[in-house]
Amino acid sequence: MSTIEKFNEHIMPTYGRFDVVLDSGKKRTAVDENGKKYIDFGSGIGTNSLGFCDNEWAEAVSKQAHSIQHTSNYYYTKVSADFAQTLTESTGYSKIFFGNSGAEANECAIKLARKYSYDKYGKGRHNIITLLNSFHGRTLCTLSATGQDSFHNYFFPFVEGFINTPANDIDALVKALDDNKDTVCAVMFECVQGEGGVIPLDKDFVKAIADECEKRDILTICDEVQTGVGRTGKFLACEHYGIKPDIVTLAKGLAGGIPIGVCMANEKCCDVLSKGMHGSTFGGNPISCAGGNVVLKRVLADGFLDEVAQKGEYIKTELCKINEVDGVDGLGLMLGIRLKTKTAADVCKECLDNGLLVLTAKEKLRLLPPLNITKDEIDKGLSILKNILDE
Ligand SMILES: *Cc1c(COP(=O)(O)O)cnc(C)c1O
């Protein structure tokens, strides 16, 4: 039986997969079971931040697997302590909680915000404002937080306490806060809506979220699961906006392609969740942290983030020269391409046939290349994409 047949027989059909079996990868090139090569403009979905099987990363991960792979959270490990120290010191957050995915990081943020408010104001201030067209994860609670009706089917009842307001509409935000006076504990948002179609929020709107929340002692939660860890050319996308949210969640690219999720909190709320109130069996796993330590070291090295920004600008400029391209949205190496006549899903499939891995987000073609992609690899990928778009 072929790999694809086995998959379809034994694995629940929750994904639309392409008929490709990937077998290995090196740098920014994947190889399928037939030896065909693909330039990677997708990084998984923004997870393989250092490309495929980076030497230093693979070395650290395998070394950790040979020393201690897991301990439970009844004990301490140095590798997780080092990781947490680097992350908090480089971002200015006080403490972190470890999970294994973006959804889990967001679950922690939601619990933390509700508990912060409960401690200070008692019951009833549990609502969280999220934005229309947002995406926060697939667990029941993070689905409920997600501001897209298409996700709110079948699995009733959803979790109560989420109020949606449109992105970039300050009046609507203020109205939502006024209408729900004394019942809101947090506003949660992505600085660049990812799954929603690579849509950066306006600077004024993000500033208004920060100001309104500050006034009312409401926490700000920035979901940086996709935008974080250098993806947009800053370590956190909220740095582009000049705000420092109370809580930031990270996951996708944080450990270079192995599971991790982190919820970071500032001094105001970092001790709200105390012993026994939250947990995760695998949280802070030493192998994930060993991978994460290499990612942090490389992404935080002098000049690395500037290069991410420059590469993003270069790709944008080159793409805008293509006639079929209507425009390019996004920041750094998180890019959404608007097409004039072609359908993103068709182009995505054609790219695959021609040896290039890309993604889509709603009606846009989405690029999330590995952060350390080279100029040469970018040019190779762009020439494949250009040929397809010029057809
Ligand atoms: C991918 C994503 C999530 C969910 O992450 P998982 O690891 O799939 O649980 C949450 N928020 C944003 C912004 C994402 O892009």
mmCIF file of C-alpha atoms and ligand atoms in Angstrom:
data_model
loop_
_atom_site.group_PDB
_atom_site.id
_atom_site.type_symbol
_atom_site.label_atom_id
_atom_site.label_comp_id
_atom_site.label_asym_id
_atom_site.label_seq_id
_atom_site.Cartn_x
_atom_site.Cartn_y
_atom_site.Cartn_z
ATOM 1 C CA MET A 1 0.000 0.000 0.000
ATOM 2 C CA SER A 2 1.331 3.460 -0.837
ATOM 3 C CA THR A 3 1.923 6.091 1.829
ATOM 4 C CA ILE A 4 -1.018 8.109 0.576
ATOM 5 C CA GLU A 5 -3.332 5.086 0.663
ATOM 6 C CA LYS A 6 -2.186 4.269 4.204
ATOM 7 C CA PHE A 7 -2.838 7.835 5.307
ATOM 8 C CA ASN A 8 -6.288 7.862 3.877
ATOM 9 C CA GLU A 9 -7.119 4.522 5.429
ATOM 10 C CA HIS A 10 -5.794 5.219 8.924
ATOM 11 C CA ILE A 11 -5.861 8.973 9.532
ATOM 12 C CA MET A 12 -8.971 11.119 9.945
ATOM 13 C CA PRO A 13 -9.648 13.166 6.822
ATOM 14 C CA THR A 14 -9.370 16.607 8.464
ATOM 15 C CA TYR A 15 -6.942 18.132 5.943
ATOM 16 C CA GLY A 16 -6.952 18.769 2.210
ATOM 17 C CA ARG A 17 -3.532 17.389 1.285
ATOM 18 C CA PHE A 18 -1.617 17.549 -1.977
ATOM 19 C CA ASP A 19 -0.542 14.214 -3.472
ATOM 20 C CA VAL A 20 3.084 14.631 -2.419
ATOM 21 C CA VAL A 21 5.008 12.540 0.112
ATOM 22 C CA LEU A 22 7.881 14.597 1.514
ATOM 23 C CA ASP A 23 10.828 12.516 2.530
ATOM 24 C CA SER A 24 13.670 14.822 3.565
ATOM 25 C CA GLY A 25 14.888 18.383 3.462
ATOM 26 C CA LYS A 26 18.094 20.409 3.581
ATOM 27 C CA LYS A 27 18.399 24.175 3.924
ATOM 28 C CA ARG A 28 15.350 25.617 2.117
ATOM 29 C CA THR A 29 14.754 22.628 -0.187
ATOM 30 C CA ALA A 30 12.432 19.666 0.449
ATOM 31 C CA VAL A 31 12.728 16.342 -1.379
ATOM 32 C CA ASP A 32 9.804 14.016 -2.064
ATOM 33 C CA GLU A 33 9.799 10.207 -2.201
ATOM 34 C CA ASN A 34 10.600 10.297 -5.920
ATOM 35 C CA GLY A 35 13.596 12.579 -5.458
ATOM 36 C CA LYS A 36 11.837 15.686 -6.785
ATOM 37 C CA LYS A 37 13.002 18.914 -5.129
ATOM 38 C CA TYR A 38 10.952 21.871 -3.913
ATOM 39 C CA ILE A 39 12.103 25.336 -2.866
ATOM 40 C CA ASP A 40 10.354 26.158 0.412
ATOM 41 C CA PHE A 41 8.380 29.416 0.640
ATOM 42 C CA GLY A 42 6.104 28.065 3.398
ATOM 43 C CA SER A 43 8.266 26.740 6.301
ATOM 44 C CA GLY A 44 5.578 24.204 7.183
ATOM 45 C CA ILE A 45 3.242 26.978 8.207
ATOM 46 C CA GLY A 46 5.883 29.360 9.450
ATOM 47 C CA THR A 47 7.413 26.753 11.740
ATOM 48 C CA ASN A 48 10.712 25.753 10.134
ATOM 49 C CA SER A 49 12.212 29.148 10.857
ATOM 50 C CA LEU A 50 15.784 27.975 10.144
ATOM 51 C CA GLY A 51 14.876 25.826 7.136
ATOM 52 C CA PHE A 52 15.049 22.040 6.997
ATOM 53 C CA CYS A 53 17.344 20.221 9.422
ATOM 54 C CA ASP A 54 19.709 23.118 10.089
ATOM 55 C CA ASN A 55 22.990 21.635 11.333
ATOM 56 C CA GLU A 56 23.292 23.530 14.609
ATOM 57 C CA TRP A 57 19.596 22.994 15.390
ATOM 58 C CA ALA A 58 19.609 19.264 14.537
ATOM 59 C CA GLU A 59 22.776 18.841 16.604
ATOM 60 C CA ALA A 60 21.211 20.504 19.670
ATOM 61 C CA VAL A 61 17.976 18.553 19.357
ATOM 62 C CA SER A 62 19.678 15.184 18.988
ATOM 63 C CA LYS A 63 22.161 15.949 21.759
ATOM 64 C CA GLN A 64 19.206 16.690 24.043
ATOM 65 C CA ALA A 65 17.483 13.447 22.973
ATOM 66 C CA HIS A 66 20.632 11.614 24.044
ATOM 67 C CA SER A 67 20.853 13.318 27.452
ATOM 68 C CA ILE A 68 17.286 13.737 28.803
ATOM 69 C CA GLN A 69 14.164 13.954 26.624
ATOM 70 C CA HIS A 70 11.460 14.631 29.205
ATOM 71 C CA THR A 71 11.126 14.878 32.967
ATOM 72 C CA SER A 72 7.518 15.980 33.767
ATOM 73 C CA ASN A 73 6.955 19.336 35.420
ATOM 74 C CA TYR A 74 7.656 17.935 38.904
ATOM 75 C CA TYR A 75 11.344 18.672 38.291
ATOM 76 C CA TYR A 76 13.524 21.381 36.795
ATOM 77 C CA THR A 77 15.734 21.245 33.703
ATOM 78 C CA LYS A 78 18.512 23.654 32.763
ATOM 79 C CA VAL A 79 17.655 23.707 29.075
ATOM 80 C CA SER A 80 14.111 25.006 29.749
ATOM 81 C CA ALA A 81 15.409 27.541 32.284
ATOM 82 C CA ASP A 82 17.937 28.868 29.768
ATOM 83 C CA PHE A 83 15.271 29.121 27.098
ATOM 84 C CA ALA A 84 12.846 31.009 29.353
ATOM 85 C CA GLN A 85 15.605 33.374 30.494
ATOM 86 C CA THR A 86 16.646 34.251 26.939
ATOM 87 C CA LEU A 87 13.034 34.760 25.869
ATOM 88 C CA THR A 88 12.016 36.970 28.790
ATOM 89 C CA GLU A 89 15.234 39.005 28.799
ATOM 90 C CA SER A 90 15.093 39.636 25.056
ATOM 91 C CA THR A 91 11.401 40.623 25.018
ATOM 92 C CA GLY A 92 11.103 42.388 28.371
ATOM 93 C CA TYR A 93 8.344 40.089 29.646
ATOM 94 C CA SER A 94 8.450 38.896 33.234
ATOM 95 C CA LYS A 95 7.477 35.217 33.065
ATOM 96 C CA ILE A 96 6.298 32.591 30.616
ATOM 97 C CA PHE A 97 4.073 29.510 30.661
ATOM 98 C CA PHE A 98 5.049 26.565 28.454
ATOM 99 C CA GLY A 99 2.565 24.665 26.259
ATOM 100 C CA ASN A 100 2.940 22.811 22.988
ATOM 101 C CA SER A 101 0.951 24.707 20.388
ATOM 102 C CA GLY A 102 -0.526 28.056 19.484
ATOM 103 C CA ALA A 103 -3.994 27.100 20.656
ATOM 104 C CA GLU A 104 -2.614 26.059 24.042
ATOM 105 C CA ALA A 105 -0.651 29.282 24.356
ATOM 106 C CA ASN A 106 -3.868 31.210 23.687
ATOM 107 C CA GLU A 107 -5.865 29.066 26.137
ATOM 108 C CA CYS A 108 -3.361 30.051 28.800
ATOM 109 C CA ALA A 109 -3.681 33.728 27.852
ATOM 110 C CA ILE A 110 -7.481 33.556 28.118
ATOM 111 C CA LYS A 111 -7.416 31.777 31.489
ATOM 112 C CA LEU A 112 -4.817 34.227 32.751
ATOM 113 C CA ALA A 113 -6.856 37.279 31.726
ATOM 114 C CA ARG A 114 -10.023 35.936 33.336
ATOM 115 C CA LYS A 115 -8.186 35.060 36.546
ATOM 116 C CA TYR A 116 -6.496 38.480 36.686
ATOM 117 C CA SER A 117 -9.875 40.122 36.491
ATOM 118 C CA TYR A 118 -11.508 37.699 38.952
ATOM 119 C CA ASP A 119 -8.791 38.369 41.533
ATOM 120 C CA LYS A 120 -9.215 42.128 41.230
ATOM 121 C CA TYR A 121 -12.916 42.622 40.517
ATOM 122 C CA GLY A 122 -14.671 39.329 41.339
ATOM 123 C CA LYS A 123 -17.043 37.459 39.064
ATOM 124 C CA GLY A 124 -18.629 38.839 35.873
ATOM 125 C CA ARG A 125 -15.723 40.519 34.134
ATOM 126 C CA HIS A 126 -14.968 37.532 31.948
ATOM 127 C CA ASN A 127 -15.640 38.754 28.393
ATOM 128 C CA ILE A 128 -12.840 38.987 25.879
ATOM 129 C CA ILE A 129 -13.083 41.158 22.789
ATOM 130 C CA THR A 130 -11.622 39.571 19.662
ATOM 131 C CA LEU A 131 -11.574 40.844 16.093
ATOM 132 C CA LEU A 132 -13.677 39.759 13.161
ATOM 133 C CA ASN A 133 -11.628 37.670 10.723
ATOM 134 C CA SER A 134 -9.163 36.652 13.458
ATOM 135 C CA PHE A 135 -7.826 33.141 14.016
ATOM 136 C CA HIS A 136 -6.811 31.899 17.451
ATOM 137 C CA GLY A 137 -6.811 28.086 17.235
ATOM 138 C CA ARG A 138 -8.830 24.887 17.029
ATOM 139 C CA THR A 139 -9.638 23.960 20.617
ATOM 140 C CA LEU A 140 -13.217 24.723 21.614
ATOM 141 C CA CYS A 141 -12.232 27.837 23.535
ATOM 142 C CA THR A 142 -9.872 29.258 20.900
ATOM 143 C CA LEU A 143 -12.419 28.450 18.159
ATOM 144 C CA SER A 144 -14.935 30.440 20.179
ATOM 145 C CA ALA A 145 -12.419 33.289 20.328
ATOM 146 C CA THR A 146 -11.844 33.117 16.562
ATOM 147 C CA GLY A 147 -13.890 35.851 14.882
ATOM 148 C CA GLN A 148 -15.009 33.936 11.797
ATOM 149 C CA ASP A 149 -18.506 32.439 11.601
ATOM 150 C CA SER A 150 -17.321 29.648 9.307
ATOM 151 C CA PHE A 151 -15.542 28.148 12.340
ATOM 152 C CA HIS A 152 -18.650 28.265 14.507
ATOM 153 C CA ASN A 153 -20.500 25.202 13.262
ATOM 154 C CA TYR A 154 -21.150 21.612 14.380
ATOM 155 C CA PHE A 155 -19.416 21.701 17.761
ATOM 156 C CA PHE A 156 -22.053 23.441 19.855
ATOM 157 C CA PRO A 157 -22.154 24.711 22.465
ATOM 158 C CA PHE A 158 -19.166 27.021 22.053
ATOM 159 C CA VAL A 159 -17.452 28.760 24.965
ATOM 160 C CA GLU A 160 -19.242 31.886 26.162
ATOM 161 C CA GLY A 161 -17.612 35.223 26.692
ATOM 162 C CA PHE A 162 -16.202 36.340 23.346
ATOM 163 C CA ILE A 163 -17.375 39.535 21.681
ATOM 164 C CA ASN A 164 -16.257 40.344 18.132
ATOM 165 C CA THR A 165 -15.586 43.790 16.735
ATOM 166 C CA PRO A 166 -14.295 44.721 13.264
ATOM 167 C CA ALA A 167 -10.561 45.265 12.768
ATOM 168 C CA ASN A 168 -9.385 48.848 12.207
ATOM 169 C CA ASP A 169 -12.641 50.444 13.405
ATOM 170 C CA ILE A 170 -11.815 52.488 16.503
ATOM 171 C CA ASP A 171 -15.386 53.720 17.043
ATOM 172 C CA ALA A 172 -16.714 50.163 16.980
ATOM 173 C CA LEU A 173 -14.040 49.097 19.464
ATOM 174 C CA VAL A 174 -14.891 51.903 21.877
ATOM 175 C CA LYS A 175 -18.607 51.136 21.483
ATOM 176 C CA ALA A 176 -18.024 47.437 22.221
ATOM 177 C CA LEU A 177 -16.083 48.408 25.353
ATOM 178 C CA ASP A 178 -18.772 50.895 26.455
ATOM 179 C CA ASP A 179 -21.685 48.554 25.683
ATOM 180 C CA ASN A 180 -20.024 45.845 27.747
ATOM 181 C CA LYS A 181 -18.797 48.081 30.521
ATOM 182 C CA ASP A 182 -17.357 46.237 33.530
ATOM 183 C CA THR A 183 -17.697 42.822 31.866
ATOM 184 C CA VAL A 184 -14.561 42.842 29.711
ATOM 185 C CA CYS A 185 -11.200 41.559 30.976
ATOM 186 C CA ALA A 186 -9.146 41.559 27.751
ATOM 187 C CA VAL A 187 -8.861 42.495 24.104
ATOM 188 C CA MET A 188 -7.116 39.869 21.995
ATOM 189 C CA PHE A 189 -5.749 40.464 18.479
ATOM 190 C CA GLU A 190 -3.161 39.527 15.853
ATOM 191 C CA CYS A 191 -1.076 42.503 14.649
ATOM 192 C CA VAL A 192 -1.163 40.925 11.198
ATOM 193 C CA GLN A 193 -4.174 38.652 10.740
ATOM 194 C CA GLY A 194 -2.604 35.507 9.305
ATOM 195 C CA GLU A 195 -5.162 32.846 8.447
ATOM 196 C CA GLY A 196 -7.613 35.702 7.854
ATOM 197 C CA GLY A 197 -5.643 36.749 4.778
ATOM 198 C CA VAL A 198 -2.353 38.427 5.808
ATOM 199 C CA ILE A 199 -3.944 41.705 6.849
ATOM 200 C CA PRO A 200 -1.833 44.081 8.962
ATOM 201 C CA LEU A 201 -3.815 46.121 11.474
ATOM 202 C CA ASP A 202 -3.643 49.933 11.209
ATOM 203 C CA LYS A 203 -1.212 51.647 13.583
ATOM 204 C CA ASP A 204 -3.919 53.961 14.949
ATOM 205 C CA PHE A 205 -6.213 51.055 15.696
ATOM 206 C CA VAL A 206 -3.581 49.090 17.604
ATOM 207 C CA LYS A 207 -2.647 52.234 19.515
ATOM 208 C CA ALA A 208 -6.347 52.742 20.351
ATOM 209 C CA ILE A 209 -6.616 49.168 21.687
ATOM 210 C CA ALA A 210 -3.627 49.818 23.956
ATOM 211 C CA ASP A 211 -4.919 53.207 25.164
ATOM 212 C CA GLU A 212 -8.530 52.153 25.758
ATOM 213 C CA CYS A 213 -7.438 49.019 27.631
ATOM 214 C CA GLU A 214 -4.971 50.964 29.775
ATOM 215 C CA LYS A 215 -7.725 53.414 30.792
ATOM 216 C CA ARG A 216 -10.108 50.642 31.826
ATOM 217 C CA ASP A 217 -7.621 48.186 33.366
ATOM 218 C CA ILE A 218 -8.342 45.684 30.603
ATOM 219 C CA LEU A 219 -5.496 43.399 29.540
ATOM 220 C CA THR A 220 -4.148 43.366 25.989
ATOM 221 C CA ILE A 221 -3.386 39.940 24.532
ATOM 222 C CA CYS A 222 -1.360 39.875 21.344
ATOM 223 C CA ASP A 223 -1.559 36.551 19.500
ATOM 224 C CA GLU A 224 1.887 36.378 17.905
ATOM 225 C CA VAL A 225 1.688 32.663 17.187
ATOM 226 C CA GLN A 226 2.287 33.367 13.493
ATOM 227 C CA THR A 227 3.825 36.856 13.548
ATOM 228 C CA GLY A 228 6.322 36.309 16.367
ATOM 229 C CA VAL A 229 9.946 35.139 16.533
ATOM 230 C CA GLY A 230 11.236 37.408 13.773
ATOM 231 C CA ARG A 231 8.661 36.601 11.111
ATOM 232 C CA THR A 232 7.845 40.274 10.413
ATOM 233 C CA GLY A 233 11.401 41.610 10.692
ATOM 234 C CA LYS A 234 11.084 42.464 14.393
ATOM 235 C CA PHE A 235 11.211 39.802 17.106
ATOM 236 C CA LEU A 236 7.586 40.620 17.931
ATOM 237 C CA ALA A 237 5.241 42.208 15.389
ATOM 238 C CA CYS A 238 3.830 44.497 18.108
ATOM 239 C CA GLU A 239 7.209 46.309 18.103
ATOM 240 C CA HIS A 240 6.236 47.738 14.685
ATOM 241 C CA TYR A 241 3.239 49.296 16.431
ATOM 242 C CA GLY A 242 5.091 50.749 19.410
ATOM 243 C CA ILE A 243 2.951 48.937 21.987
ATOM 244 C CA LYS A 244 3.811 46.433 24.698
ATOM 245 C CA PRO A 245 0.805 44.129 25.268
ATOM 246 C CA ASP A 246 0.290 42.649 28.739
ATOM 247 C CA ILE A 247 0.294 39.134 27.316
ATOM 248 C CA VAL A 248 1.924 37.768 24.155
ATOM 249 C CA THR A 249 1.558 34.244 22.796
ATOM 250 C CA LEU A 250 4.134 32.524 20.589
ATOM 251 C CA ALA A 251 4.308 29.099 18.968
ATOM 252 C CA LYS A 252 4.791 28.255 15.286
ATOM 253 C CA GLY A 253 8.403 29.281 14.535
ATOM 254 C CA LEU A 254 9.653 29.288 18.117
ATOM 255 C CA ALA A 255 11.429 25.896 18.184
ATOM 256 C CA GLY A 256 12.301 25.596 14.494
ATOM 257 C CA GLY A 257 9.749 22.908 13.622
ATOM 258 C CA ILE A 258 9.098 20.968 16.824
ATOM 259 C CA PRO A 259 6.075 21.506 19.071
ATOM 260 C CA ILE A 260 6.152 24.398 21.518
ATOM 261 C CA GLY A 261 3.806 27.158 22.619
ATOM 262 C CA VAL A 262 4.465 29.960 25.063
ATOM 263 C CA CYS A 263 2.336 32.522 26.869
ATOM 264 C CA MET A 264 4.381 35.509 28.091
ATOM 265 C CA ALA A 265 3.073 37.917 30.698
ATOM 266 C CA ASN A 266 4.312 41.242 32.058
ATOM 267 C CA GLU A 267 4.827 42.200 35.718
ATOM 268 C CA LYS A 268 1.125 43.108 36.045
ATOM 269 C CA CYS A 269 -0.148 39.555 35.530
ATOM 270 C CA CYS A 270 2.773 37.104 35.550
ATOM 271 C CA ASP A 271 1.912 35.604 38.960
ATOM 272 C CA VAL A 272 -1.848 35.291 38.479
ATOM 273 C CA LEU A 273 -1.777 31.588 37.653
ATOM 274 C CA SER A 274 -0.396 29.860 40.708
ATOM 275 C CA LYS A 275 0.317 26.289 41.740
ATOM 276 C CA GLY A 276 -2.189 23.780 40.347
ATOM 277 C CA MET A 277 -4.145 26.286 38.268
ATOM 278 C CA HIS A 278 -2.770 25.418 34.887
ATOM 279 C CA GLY A 279 -0.504 22.790 33.393
ATOM 280 C CA SER A 280 0.623 20.720 30.449
ATOM 281 C CA THR A 281 2.319 17.312 30.538
ATOM 282 C CA PHE A 282 4.721 18.101 27.729
ATOM 283 C CA GLY A 283 5.030 21.846 28.437
ATOM 284 C CA GLY A 284 8.655 22.971 28.534
ATOM 285 C CA ASN A 285 9.816 19.735 26.959
ATOM 286 C CA PRO A 286 13.647 19.708 26.935
ATOM 287 C CA ILE A 287 13.947 18.692 23.276
ATOM 288 C CA SER A 288 11.651 21.538 22.191
ATOM 289 C CA CYS A 289 13.596 23.952 24.384
ATOM 290 C CA ALA A 290 16.923 22.747 22.964
ATOM 291 C CA GLY A 291 15.606 23.499 19.466
ATOM 292 C CA GLY A 292 14.167 26.789 20.710
ATOM 293 C CA ASN A 293 17.496 27.852 22.196
ATOM 294 C CA VAL A 294 19.134 27.583 18.787
ATOM 295 C CA VAL A 295 16.291 29.494 17.119
ATOM 296 C CA LEU A 296 16.541 32.310 19.700
ATOM 297 C CA LYS A 297 20.327 32.499 19.447
ATOM 298 C CA ARG A 298 20.220 32.804 15.674
ATOM 299 C CA VAL A 299 17.200 35.090 15.344
ATOM 300 C CA LEU A 300 18.501 37.448 18.049
ATOM 301 C CA ALA A 301 22.029 37.610 16.561
ATOM 302 C CA ASP A 302 23.163 41.035 15.311
ATOM 303 C CA GLY A 303 21.717 41.923 11.936
ATOM 304 C CA PHE A 304 19.509 38.842 11.507
ATOM 305 C CA LEU A 305 16.168 40.645 11.852
ATOM 306 C CA ASP A 306 17.308 43.481 9.563
ATOM 307 C CA GLU A 307 18.046 40.868 6.933
ATOM 308 C CA VAL A 308 14.558 39.385 7.361
ATOM 309 C CA ALA A 309 13.101 42.839 6.761
ATOM 310 C CA GLN A 310 15.331 43.441 3.720
ATOM 311 C CA LYS A 311 14.501 40.066 2.201
ATOM 312 C CA GLY A 312 10.818 40.792 2.675
ATOM 313 C CA GLU A 313 11.162 44.157 0.924
ATOM 314 C CA TYR A 314 13.107 42.556 -1.917
ATOM 315 C CA ILE A 315 10.439 39.868 -2.455
ATOM 316 C CA LYS A 316 7.691 42.497 -2.354
ATOM 317 C CA THR A 317 9.468 44.643 -4.941
ATOM 318 C CA GLU A 318 10.096 41.729 -7.271
ATOM 319 C CA LEU A 319 6.512 40.466 -6.953
ATOM 320 C CA CYS A 320 5.062 43.888 -7.729
ATOM 321 C CA LYS A 321 6.867 43.804 -11.118
ATOM 322 C CA ILE A 322 4.680 40.857 -12.138
ATOM 323 C CA ASN A 323 1.660 41.905 -14.160
ATOM 324 C CA GLU A 324 -0.734 39.399 -12.546
ATOM 325 C CA VAL A 325 0.107 40.730 -9.064
ATOM 326 C CA ASP A 326 -2.406 43.304 -7.850
ATOM 327 C CA GLY A 327 -0.485 44.051 -4.660
ATOM 328 C CA VAL A 328 1.384 42.510 -1.751
ATOM 329 C CA ASP A 329 0.351 42.857 1.905
ATOM 330 C CA GLY A 330 2.218 41.942 5.046
ATOM 331 C CA LEU A 331 5.405 42.645 6.955
ATOM 332 C CA GLY A 332 8.872 41.110 6.692
ATOM 333 C CA LEU A 333 8.695 37.515 5.524
ATOM 334 C CA MET A 334 4.940 37.229 6.102
ATOM 335 C CA LEU A 335 3.464 38.153 2.753
ATOM 336 C CA GLY A 336 0.035 37.899 1.135
ATOM 337 C CA ILE A 337 -0.164 38.317 -2.639
ATOM 338 C CA ARG A 338 -3.353 39.684 -4.209
ATOM 339 C CA LEU A 339 -3.878 38.265 -7.696
ATOM 340 C CA LYS A 340 -5.736 39.966 -10.550
ATOM 341 C CA THR A 341 -7.265 37.047 -12.452
ATOM 342 C CA LYS A 342 -5.876 33.777 -11.140
ATOM 343 C CA THR A 343 -7.060 31.793 -8.137
ATOM 344 C CA ALA A 344 -4.572 31.390 -5.274
ATOM 345 C CA ALA A 345 -5.415 27.704 -4.792
ATOM 346 C CA ASP A 346 -4.719 26.959 -8.482
ATOM 347 C CA VAL A 347 -1.430 28.863 -8.403
ATOM 348 C CA CYS A 348 -0.446 27.036 -5.209
ATOM 349 C CA LYS A 349 -0.967 23.670 -6.943
ATOM 350 C CA GLU A 350 0.928 24.801 -10.047
ATOM 351 C CA CYS A 351 3.824 25.966 -7.877
ATOM 352 C CA LEU A 352 3.949 22.530 -6.286
ATOM 353 C CA ASP A 353 4.022 20.851 -9.711
ATOM 354 C CA ASN A 354 6.908 23.137 -10.626
ATOM 355 C CA GLY A 355 8.966 22.624 -7.476
ATOM 356 C CA LEU A 356 7.913 25.458 -5.150
ATOM 357 C CA LEU A 357 6.039 25.182 -1.839
ATOM 358 C CA VAL A 358 3.721 28.130 -1.131
ATOM 359 C CA LEU A 359 0.601 28.658 0.992
ATOM 360 C CA THR A 360 -2.717 30.415 0.629
ATOM 361 C CA ALA A 361 -4.679 32.566 3.082
ATOM 362 C CA LYS A 362 -8.270 33.218 2.055
ATOM 363 C CA GLU A 363 -8.083 34.497 -1.554
ATOM 364 C CA LYS A 364 -4.398 35.427 -1.338
ATOM 365 C CA LEU A 365 -1.242 33.504 -2.075
ATOM 366 C CA ARG A 366 0.727 33.452 1.184
ATOM 367 C CA LEU A 367 4.510 33.287 1.561
ATOM 368 C CA LEU A 368 6.185 32.434 4.889
ATOM 369 C CA PRO A 369 9.724 31.499 3.798
ATOM 370 C CA PRO A 370 12.261 30.238 6.340
ATOM 371 C CA LEU A 371 13.805 33.303 8.005
ATOM 372 C CA ASN A 372 17.343 32.358 6.904
ATOM 373 C CA ILE A 373 16.468 31.819 3.232
ATOM 374 C CA THR A 374 19.256 33.065 0.919
ATOM 375 C CA LYS A 375 19.028 35.545 -1.955
ATOM 376 C CA ASP A 376 19.792 32.723 -4.360
ATOM 377 C CA GLU A 377 16.965 30.548 -3.019
ATOM 378 C CA ILE A 378 14.582 33.502 -3.108
ATOM 379 C CA ASP A 379 15.453 34.166 -6.748
ATOM 380 C CA LYS A 380 14.959 30.504 -7.672
ATOM 381 C CA GLY A 381 11.536 30.430 -6.026
ATOM 382 C CA LEU A 382 10.501 33.783 -7.474
ATOM 383 C CA SER A 383 11.408 32.700 -10.999
ATOM 384 C CA ILE A 384 9.157 29.623 -10.669
ATOM 385 C CA LEU A 385 6.339 31.774 -9.327
ATOM 386 C CA LYS A 386 6.820 34.438 -12.009
ATOM 387 C CA ASN A 387 6.647 31.872 -14.819
ATOM 388 C CA ILE A 388 3.358 30.568 -13.472
ATOM 389 C CA LEU A 389 1.845 34.011 -12.945
ATOM 390 C CA ASP A 390 2.988 35.216 -16.391
ATOM 391 C CA GLU A 391 1.301 32.296 -18.192
HETATM 392 C C1 LIG B 1 -1.622 28.856 13.783
HETATM 393 C C2 LIG B 1 -2.216 29.840 14.683
HETATM 394 C C3 LIG B 1 -2.811 29.464 15.897
HETATM 395 C C4 LIG B 1 -2.984 28.018 16.307
HETATM 396 O O1 LIG B 1 -1.769 27.372 16.485
HETATM 397 P P1 LIG B 1 -1.735 25.768 16.650
HETATM 398 O O2 LIG B 1 -0.301 25.479 16.931
HETATM 399 O O3 LIG B 1 -2.222 25.193 15.365
HETATM 400 O O4 LIG B 1 -2.632 25.439 17.774
HETATM 401 C C5 LIG B 1 -3.270 30.459 16.739
HETATM 402 N N1 LIG B 1 -3.169 31.756 16.408
HETATM 403 C C6 LIG B 1 -2.598 32.157 15.242
HETATM 404 C C7 LIG B 1 -2.483 33.620 14.955
HETATM 405 C C8 LIG B 1 -2.117 31.220 14.338
HETATM 406 O O5 LIG B 1 -1.593 31.615 13.178
#
